[in-house]
Coordinates of C-alpha atoms in Angstrom, one line a residue:
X1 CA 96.9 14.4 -107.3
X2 CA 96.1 12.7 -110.4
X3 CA 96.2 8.9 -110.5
X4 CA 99.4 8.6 -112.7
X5 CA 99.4 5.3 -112.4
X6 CA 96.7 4.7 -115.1
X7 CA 98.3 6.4 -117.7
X8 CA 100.6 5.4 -120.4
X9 CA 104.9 6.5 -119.5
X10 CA 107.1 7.6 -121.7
X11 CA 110.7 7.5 -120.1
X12 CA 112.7 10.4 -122.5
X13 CA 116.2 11.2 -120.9
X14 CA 119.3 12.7 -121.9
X15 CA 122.7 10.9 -120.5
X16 CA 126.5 11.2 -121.2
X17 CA 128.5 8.6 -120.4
X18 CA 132.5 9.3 -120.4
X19 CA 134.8 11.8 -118.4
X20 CA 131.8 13.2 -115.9
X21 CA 132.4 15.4 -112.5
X22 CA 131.8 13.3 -109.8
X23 CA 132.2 13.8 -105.8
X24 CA 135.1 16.4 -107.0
X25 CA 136.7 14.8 -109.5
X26 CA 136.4 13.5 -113.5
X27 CA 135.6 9.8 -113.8
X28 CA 134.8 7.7 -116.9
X29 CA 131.4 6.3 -116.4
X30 CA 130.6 3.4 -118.7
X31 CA 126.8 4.4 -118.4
X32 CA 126.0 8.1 -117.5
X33 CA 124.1 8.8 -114.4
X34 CA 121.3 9.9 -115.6
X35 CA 120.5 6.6 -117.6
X36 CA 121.1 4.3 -114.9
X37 CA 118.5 6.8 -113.0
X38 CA 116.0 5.9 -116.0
X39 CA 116.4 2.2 -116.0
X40 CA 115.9 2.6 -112.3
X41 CA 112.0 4.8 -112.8
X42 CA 111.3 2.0 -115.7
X43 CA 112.3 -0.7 -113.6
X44 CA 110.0 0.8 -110.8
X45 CA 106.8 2.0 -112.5
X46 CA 107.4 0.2 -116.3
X47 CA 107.0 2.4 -119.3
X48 CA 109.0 2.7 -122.6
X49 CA 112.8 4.2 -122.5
X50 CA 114.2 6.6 -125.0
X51 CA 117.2 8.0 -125.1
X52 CA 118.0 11.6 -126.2
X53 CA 121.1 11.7 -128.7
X54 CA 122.5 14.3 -130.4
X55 CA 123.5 13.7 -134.1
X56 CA 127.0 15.5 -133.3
X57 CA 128.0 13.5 -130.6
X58 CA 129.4 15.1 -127.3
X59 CA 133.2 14.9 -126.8
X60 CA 134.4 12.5 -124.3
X61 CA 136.4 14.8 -122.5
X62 CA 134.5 16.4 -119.4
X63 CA 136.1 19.8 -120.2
X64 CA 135.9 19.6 -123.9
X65 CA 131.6 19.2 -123.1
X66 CA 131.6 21.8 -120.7
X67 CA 133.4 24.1 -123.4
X68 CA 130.5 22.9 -125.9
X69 CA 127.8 23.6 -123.5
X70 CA 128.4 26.8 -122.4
X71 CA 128.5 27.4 -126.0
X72 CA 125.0 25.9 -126.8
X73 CA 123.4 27.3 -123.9
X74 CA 125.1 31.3 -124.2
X75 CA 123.4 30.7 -127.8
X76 CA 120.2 29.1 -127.1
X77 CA 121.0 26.5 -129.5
X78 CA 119.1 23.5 -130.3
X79 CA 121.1 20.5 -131.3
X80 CA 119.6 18.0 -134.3
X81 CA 118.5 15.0 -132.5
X82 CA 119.3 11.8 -133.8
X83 CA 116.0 9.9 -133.4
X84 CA 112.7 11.1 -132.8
X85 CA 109.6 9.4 -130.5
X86 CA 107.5 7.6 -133.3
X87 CA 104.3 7.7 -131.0
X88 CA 104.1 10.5 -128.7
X89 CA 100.6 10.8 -128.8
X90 CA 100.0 7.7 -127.3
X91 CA 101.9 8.8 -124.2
X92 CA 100.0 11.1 -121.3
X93 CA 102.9 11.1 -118.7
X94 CA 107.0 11.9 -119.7
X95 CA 109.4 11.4 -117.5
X96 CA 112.0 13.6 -118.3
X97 CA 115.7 13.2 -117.3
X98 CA 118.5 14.7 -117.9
X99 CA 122.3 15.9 -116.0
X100 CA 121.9 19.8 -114.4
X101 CA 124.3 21.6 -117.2
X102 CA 125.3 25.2 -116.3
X103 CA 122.0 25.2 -114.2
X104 CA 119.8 23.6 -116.2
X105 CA 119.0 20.5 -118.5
X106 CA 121.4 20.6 -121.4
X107 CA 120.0 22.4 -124.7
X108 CA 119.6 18.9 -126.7
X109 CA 116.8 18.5 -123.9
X110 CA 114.9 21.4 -125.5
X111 CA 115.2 20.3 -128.6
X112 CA 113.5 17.1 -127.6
X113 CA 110.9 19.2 -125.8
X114 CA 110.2 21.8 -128.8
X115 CA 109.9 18.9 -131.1
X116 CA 106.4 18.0 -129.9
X117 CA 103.1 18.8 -128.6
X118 CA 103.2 18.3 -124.6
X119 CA 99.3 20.1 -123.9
X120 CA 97.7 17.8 -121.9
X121 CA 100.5 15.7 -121.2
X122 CA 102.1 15.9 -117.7
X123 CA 105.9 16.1 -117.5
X124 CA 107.7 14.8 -114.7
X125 CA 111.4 15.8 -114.3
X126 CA 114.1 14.1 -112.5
X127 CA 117.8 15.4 -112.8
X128 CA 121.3 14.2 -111.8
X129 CA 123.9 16.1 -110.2
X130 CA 126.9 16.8 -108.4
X131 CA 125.5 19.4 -105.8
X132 CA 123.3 22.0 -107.5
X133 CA 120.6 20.2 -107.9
X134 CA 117.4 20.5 -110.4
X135 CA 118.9 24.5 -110.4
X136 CA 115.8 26.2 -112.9
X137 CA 115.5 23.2 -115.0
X138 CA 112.1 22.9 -113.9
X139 CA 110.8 26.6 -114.6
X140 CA 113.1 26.5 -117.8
X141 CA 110.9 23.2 -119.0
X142 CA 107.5 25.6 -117.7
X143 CA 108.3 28.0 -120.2
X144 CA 109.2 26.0 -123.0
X145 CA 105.7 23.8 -122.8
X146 CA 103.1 26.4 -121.0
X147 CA 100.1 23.4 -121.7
X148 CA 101.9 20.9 -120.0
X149 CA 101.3 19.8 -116.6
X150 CA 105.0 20.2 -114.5
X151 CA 105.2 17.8 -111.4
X152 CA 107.9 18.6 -108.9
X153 CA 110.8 17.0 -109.9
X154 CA 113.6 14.5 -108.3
X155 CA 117.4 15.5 -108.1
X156 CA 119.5 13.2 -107.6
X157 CA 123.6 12.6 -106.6
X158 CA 125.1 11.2 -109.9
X159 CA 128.0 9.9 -107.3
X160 CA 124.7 8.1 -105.5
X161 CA 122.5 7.0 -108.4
X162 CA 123.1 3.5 -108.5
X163 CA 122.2 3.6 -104.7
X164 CA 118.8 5.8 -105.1
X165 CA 116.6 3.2 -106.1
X166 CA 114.6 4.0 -102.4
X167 CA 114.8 7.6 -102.7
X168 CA 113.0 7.2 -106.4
X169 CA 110.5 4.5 -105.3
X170 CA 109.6 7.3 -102.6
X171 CA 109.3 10.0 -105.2
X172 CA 107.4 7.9 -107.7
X173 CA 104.8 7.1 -104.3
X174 CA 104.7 10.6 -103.6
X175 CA 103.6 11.3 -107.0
X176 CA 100.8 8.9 -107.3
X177 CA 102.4 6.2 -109.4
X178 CA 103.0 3.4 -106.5

Protein backbone atom coordinates (compact mmCIF):
# COMPACT_ATOMS: atom_id res chain seq x y z
CA UNK A 1 0.00 0.00 0.00
CA UNK A 2 1.47 3.19 -0.66
CA UNK A 3 2.13 5.61 2.18
CA UNK A 4 -0.61 8.17 1.32
CA UNK A 5 -0.02 9.89 4.10
CA UNK A 6 3.14 11.74 2.69
CA UNK A 7 1.49 13.15 -0.13
CA UNK A 8 -0.20 16.25 -0.91
CA UNK A 9 -4.67 15.89 -0.86
CA UNK A 10 -6.81 17.40 -2.91
CA UNK A 11 -10.51 17.01 -1.57
CA UNK A 12 -12.69 17.57 -5.06
CA UNK A 13 -16.48 16.63 -4.46
CA UNK A 14 -19.62 17.20 -5.98
CA UNK A 15 -22.73 17.93 -3.51
CA UNK A 16 -26.46 19.12 -3.83
CA UNK A 17 -27.99 20.51 -1.12
CA UNK A 18 -31.95 20.98 -1.40
CA UNK A 19 -34.98 18.52 -1.89
CA UNK A 20 -32.62 15.03 -1.63
CA UNK A 21 -34.05 11.26 -1.18
CA UNK A 22 -33.37 10.29 2.13
CA UNK A 23 -34.37 6.98 4.20
CA UNK A 24 -37.56 6.99 1.66
CA UNK A 25 -38.48 10.23 1.51
CA UNK A 26 -37.48 14.01 0.00
CA UNK A 27 -35.93 16.27 2.64
CA UNK A 28 -34.31 19.73 2.23
CA UNK A 29 -30.82 19.49 3.34
CA UNK A 30 -29.14 22.74 4.13
CA UNK A 31 -25.71 21.17 3.22
CA UNK A 32 -25.74 18.10 0.86
CA UNK A 33 -24.46 14.83 2.12
CA UNK A 34 -21.76 14.47 0.24
CA UNK A 35 -20.14 17.81 1.47
CA UNK A 36 -20.59 17.18 5.05
CA UNK A 37 -18.74 13.65 4.09
CA UNK A 38 -15.77 16.05 2.71
CA UNK A 39 -15.44 18.25 5.59
CA UNK A 40 -15.54 15.05 7.56
CA UNK A 41 -12.11 13.38 5.25
CA UNK A 42 -10.52 17.09 5.52
CA UNK A 43 -11.16 17.29 9.00
CA UNK A 44 -9.60 13.73 9.46
CA UNK A 45 -6.53 13.62 7.18
CA UNK A 46 -6.24 17.72 6.29
CA UNK A 47 -5.97 18.65 2.67
CA UNK A 48 -7.52 21.41 0.52
CA UNK A 49 -11.59 21.32 -0.34
CA UNK A 50 -13.11 22.14 -3.60
CA UNK A 51 -16.25 22.03 -4.55
CA UNK A 52 -17.58 20.85 -7.94
CA UNK A 53 -20.32 23.38 -9.34
CA UNK A 54 -21.99 23.52 -12.28
CA UNK A 55 -22.46 26.92 -14.11
CA UNK A 56 -26.31 26.02 -14.75
CA UNK A 57 -27.12 25.32 -11.34
CA UNK A 58 -29.30 22.14 -10.47
CA UNK A 59 -32.92 22.72 -9.64
CA UNK A 60 -34.00 22.55 -6.15
CA UNK A 61 -36.60 20.20 -6.59
CA UNK A 62 -35.48 16.47 -6.11
CA UNK A 63 -37.59 15.29 -9.12
CA UNK A 64 -36.86 18.27 -11.23
CA UNK A 65 -32.76 16.97 -10.78
CA UNK A 66 -33.55 13.59 -11.36
CA UNK A 67 -35.46 14.70 -14.65
CA UNK A 68 -32.03 16.69 -15.53
CA UNK A 69 -29.85 13.82 -14.81
CA UNK A 70 -31.20 11.22 -16.53
CA UNK A 71 -31.05 13.55 -19.25
CA UNK A 72 -27.20 14.30 -18.88
CA UNK A 73 -26.33 10.91 -18.20
CA UNK A 74 -28.69 9.12 -21.45
CA UNK A 75 -26.51 11.89 -23.31
CA UNK A 76 -23.14 11.54 -21.92
CA UNK A 77 -23.12 15.17 -21.33
CA UNK A 78 -20.51 17.18 -19.67
CA UNK A 79 -21.82 20.20 -17.82
CA UNK A 80 -19.41 23.67 -17.86
CA UNK A 81 -17.95 23.81 -14.49
CA UNK A 82 -17.99 26.89 -12.71
CA UNK A 83 -14.45 27.04 -11.28
CA UNK A 84 -11.56 25.14 -12.13
CA UNK A 85 -8.49 23.66 -9.61
CA UNK A 86 -5.73 26.44 -10.15
CA UNK A 87 -2.95 23.89 -9.00
CA UNK A 88 -3.61 20.35 -9.75
CA UNK A 89 -0.23 19.51 -10.36
CA UNK A 90 0.83 20.09 -7.05
CA UNK A 91 -1.67 17.47 -5.82
CA UNK A 92 -0.59 13.42 -5.86
CA UNK A 93 -3.78 12.11 -4.09
CA UNK A 94 -7.81 13.30 -4.98
CA UNK A 95 -10.26 12.38 -3.02
CA UNK A 96 -13.19 12.28 -4.97
CA UNK A 97 -16.80 12.62 -3.78
CA UNK A 98 -19.79 12.73 -5.15
CA UNK A 99 -23.91 11.36 -4.58
CA UNK A 100 -24.52 7.77 -6.58
CA UNK A 101 -26.87 9.35 -9.59
CA UNK A 102 -28.65 6.76 -11.72
CA UNK A 103 -25.72 4.40 -10.71
CA UNK A 104 -23.01 6.40 -10.82
CA UNK A 105 -21.28 9.82 -9.99
CA UNK A 106 -23.32 12.54 -11.61
CA UNK A 107 -21.89 13.69 -15.24
CA UNK A 108 -20.60 17.25 -13.78
CA UNK A 109 -18.09 14.72 -11.90
CA UNK A 110 -16.63 13.81 -15.39
CA UNK A 111 -16.32 16.85 -16.43
CA UNK A 112 -14.21 17.70 -13.46
CA UNK A 113 -12.31 14.50 -14.14
CA UNK A 114 -11.78 15.08 -18.13
CA UNK A 115 -10.60 18.52 -17.36
CA UNK A 116 -7.13 17.35 -16.10
CA UNK A 117 -4.26 15.12 -16.24
CA UNK A 118 -4.80 12.39 -13.33
CA UNK A 119 -1.41 9.93 -14.63
CA UNK A 120 0.39 9.34 -11.66
CA UNK A 121 -2.08 10.75 -9.43
CA UNK A 122 -4.06 8.30 -7.21
CA UNK A 123 -7.85 8.83 -6.92
CA UNK A 124 -9.65 7.87 -4.07
CA UNK A 125 -13.50 7.71 -4.27
CA UNK A 126 -15.97 8.00 -1.60
CA UNK A 127 -19.84 8.22 -2.51
CA UNK A 128 -23.09 8.95 -0.70
CA UNK A 129 -26.19 7.14 -0.99
CA UNK A 130 -29.49 5.97 -0.15
CA UNK A 131 -28.97 2.11 -0.65
CA UNK A 132 -27.11 1.46 -3.91
CA UNK A 133 -24.08 2.22 -2.94
CA UNK A 134 -20.72 3.21 -5.01
CA UNK A 135 -23.02 1.22 -7.97
CA UNK A 136 -20.03 1.42 -11.11
CA UNK A 137 -18.85 4.74 -10.13
CA UNK A 138 -15.69 3.41 -9.47
CA UNK A 139 -15.00 1.36 -12.94
CA UNK A 140 -16.88 4.42 -14.59
CA UNK A 141 -13.91 6.81 -12.96
CA UNK A 142 -11.23 3.68 -14.35
CA UNK A 143 -12.16 4.32 -17.68
CA UNK A 144 -12.33 7.85 -17.86
CA UNK A 145 -8.50 8.26 -16.21
CA UNK A 146 -6.68 4.73 -17.38
CA UNK A 147 -3.10 6.47 -15.71
CA UNK A 148 -4.58 7.01 -12.62
CA UNK A 149 -4.18 4.90 -9.62
CA UNK A 150 -8.17 3.92 -8.33
CA UNK A 151 -8.19 2.95 -4.52
CA UNK A 152 -11.33 1.16 -3.35
CA UNK A 153 -13.67 3.49 -2.52
CA UNK A 154 -16.15 4.38 0.63
CA UNK A 155 -20.03 4.41 0.30
CA UNK A 156 -21.72 5.93 2.60
CA UNK A 157 -25.66 6.41 4.00
CA UNK A 158 -26.48 10.13 3.14
CA UNK A 159 -29.34 9.55 6.00
CA UNK A 160 -25.95 8.51 8.27
CA UNK A 161 -23.29 10.93 7.12
CA UNK A 162 -23.14 13.18 9.83
CA UNK A 163 -22.75 10.05 12.01
CA UNK A 164 -19.80 8.28 9.77
CA UNK A 165 -17.11 10.12 11.02
CA UNK A 166 -15.73 6.34 12.58
CA UNK A 167 -16.60 4.44 9.56
CA UNK A 168 -14.35 7.19 7.45
CA UNK A 169 -11.47 7.40 10.07
CA UNK A 170 -11.52 3.44 9.53
CA UNK A 171 -11.44 3.73 5.76
CA UNK A 172 -8.89 6.52 5.59
CA UNK A 173 -6.59 3.80 8.21
CA UNK A 174 -7.34 1.12 5.88
CA UNK A 175 -5.97 3.12 3.13
CA UNK A 176 -2.74 4.17 4.59
CA UNK A 177 -3.42 7.70 5.52
CA UNK A 178 -3.83 7.33 9.53
Amino acid sequence: MPDLNEKKCLIAYFSRAGNNYVSGKIVNLQAGNTKIAAEIIQEIIGGDLFQIDTVTPYPKDYSATTNVAKKELNENARPKLLKNVENMDSYDNVFLGYPNWLGTAPMAVFTFLEEYDFSGKTIIPFCTHEGSGMGHSESDIEKTCPDAKILNGLSIYGSQVSSSKKDIETWLSNLGML
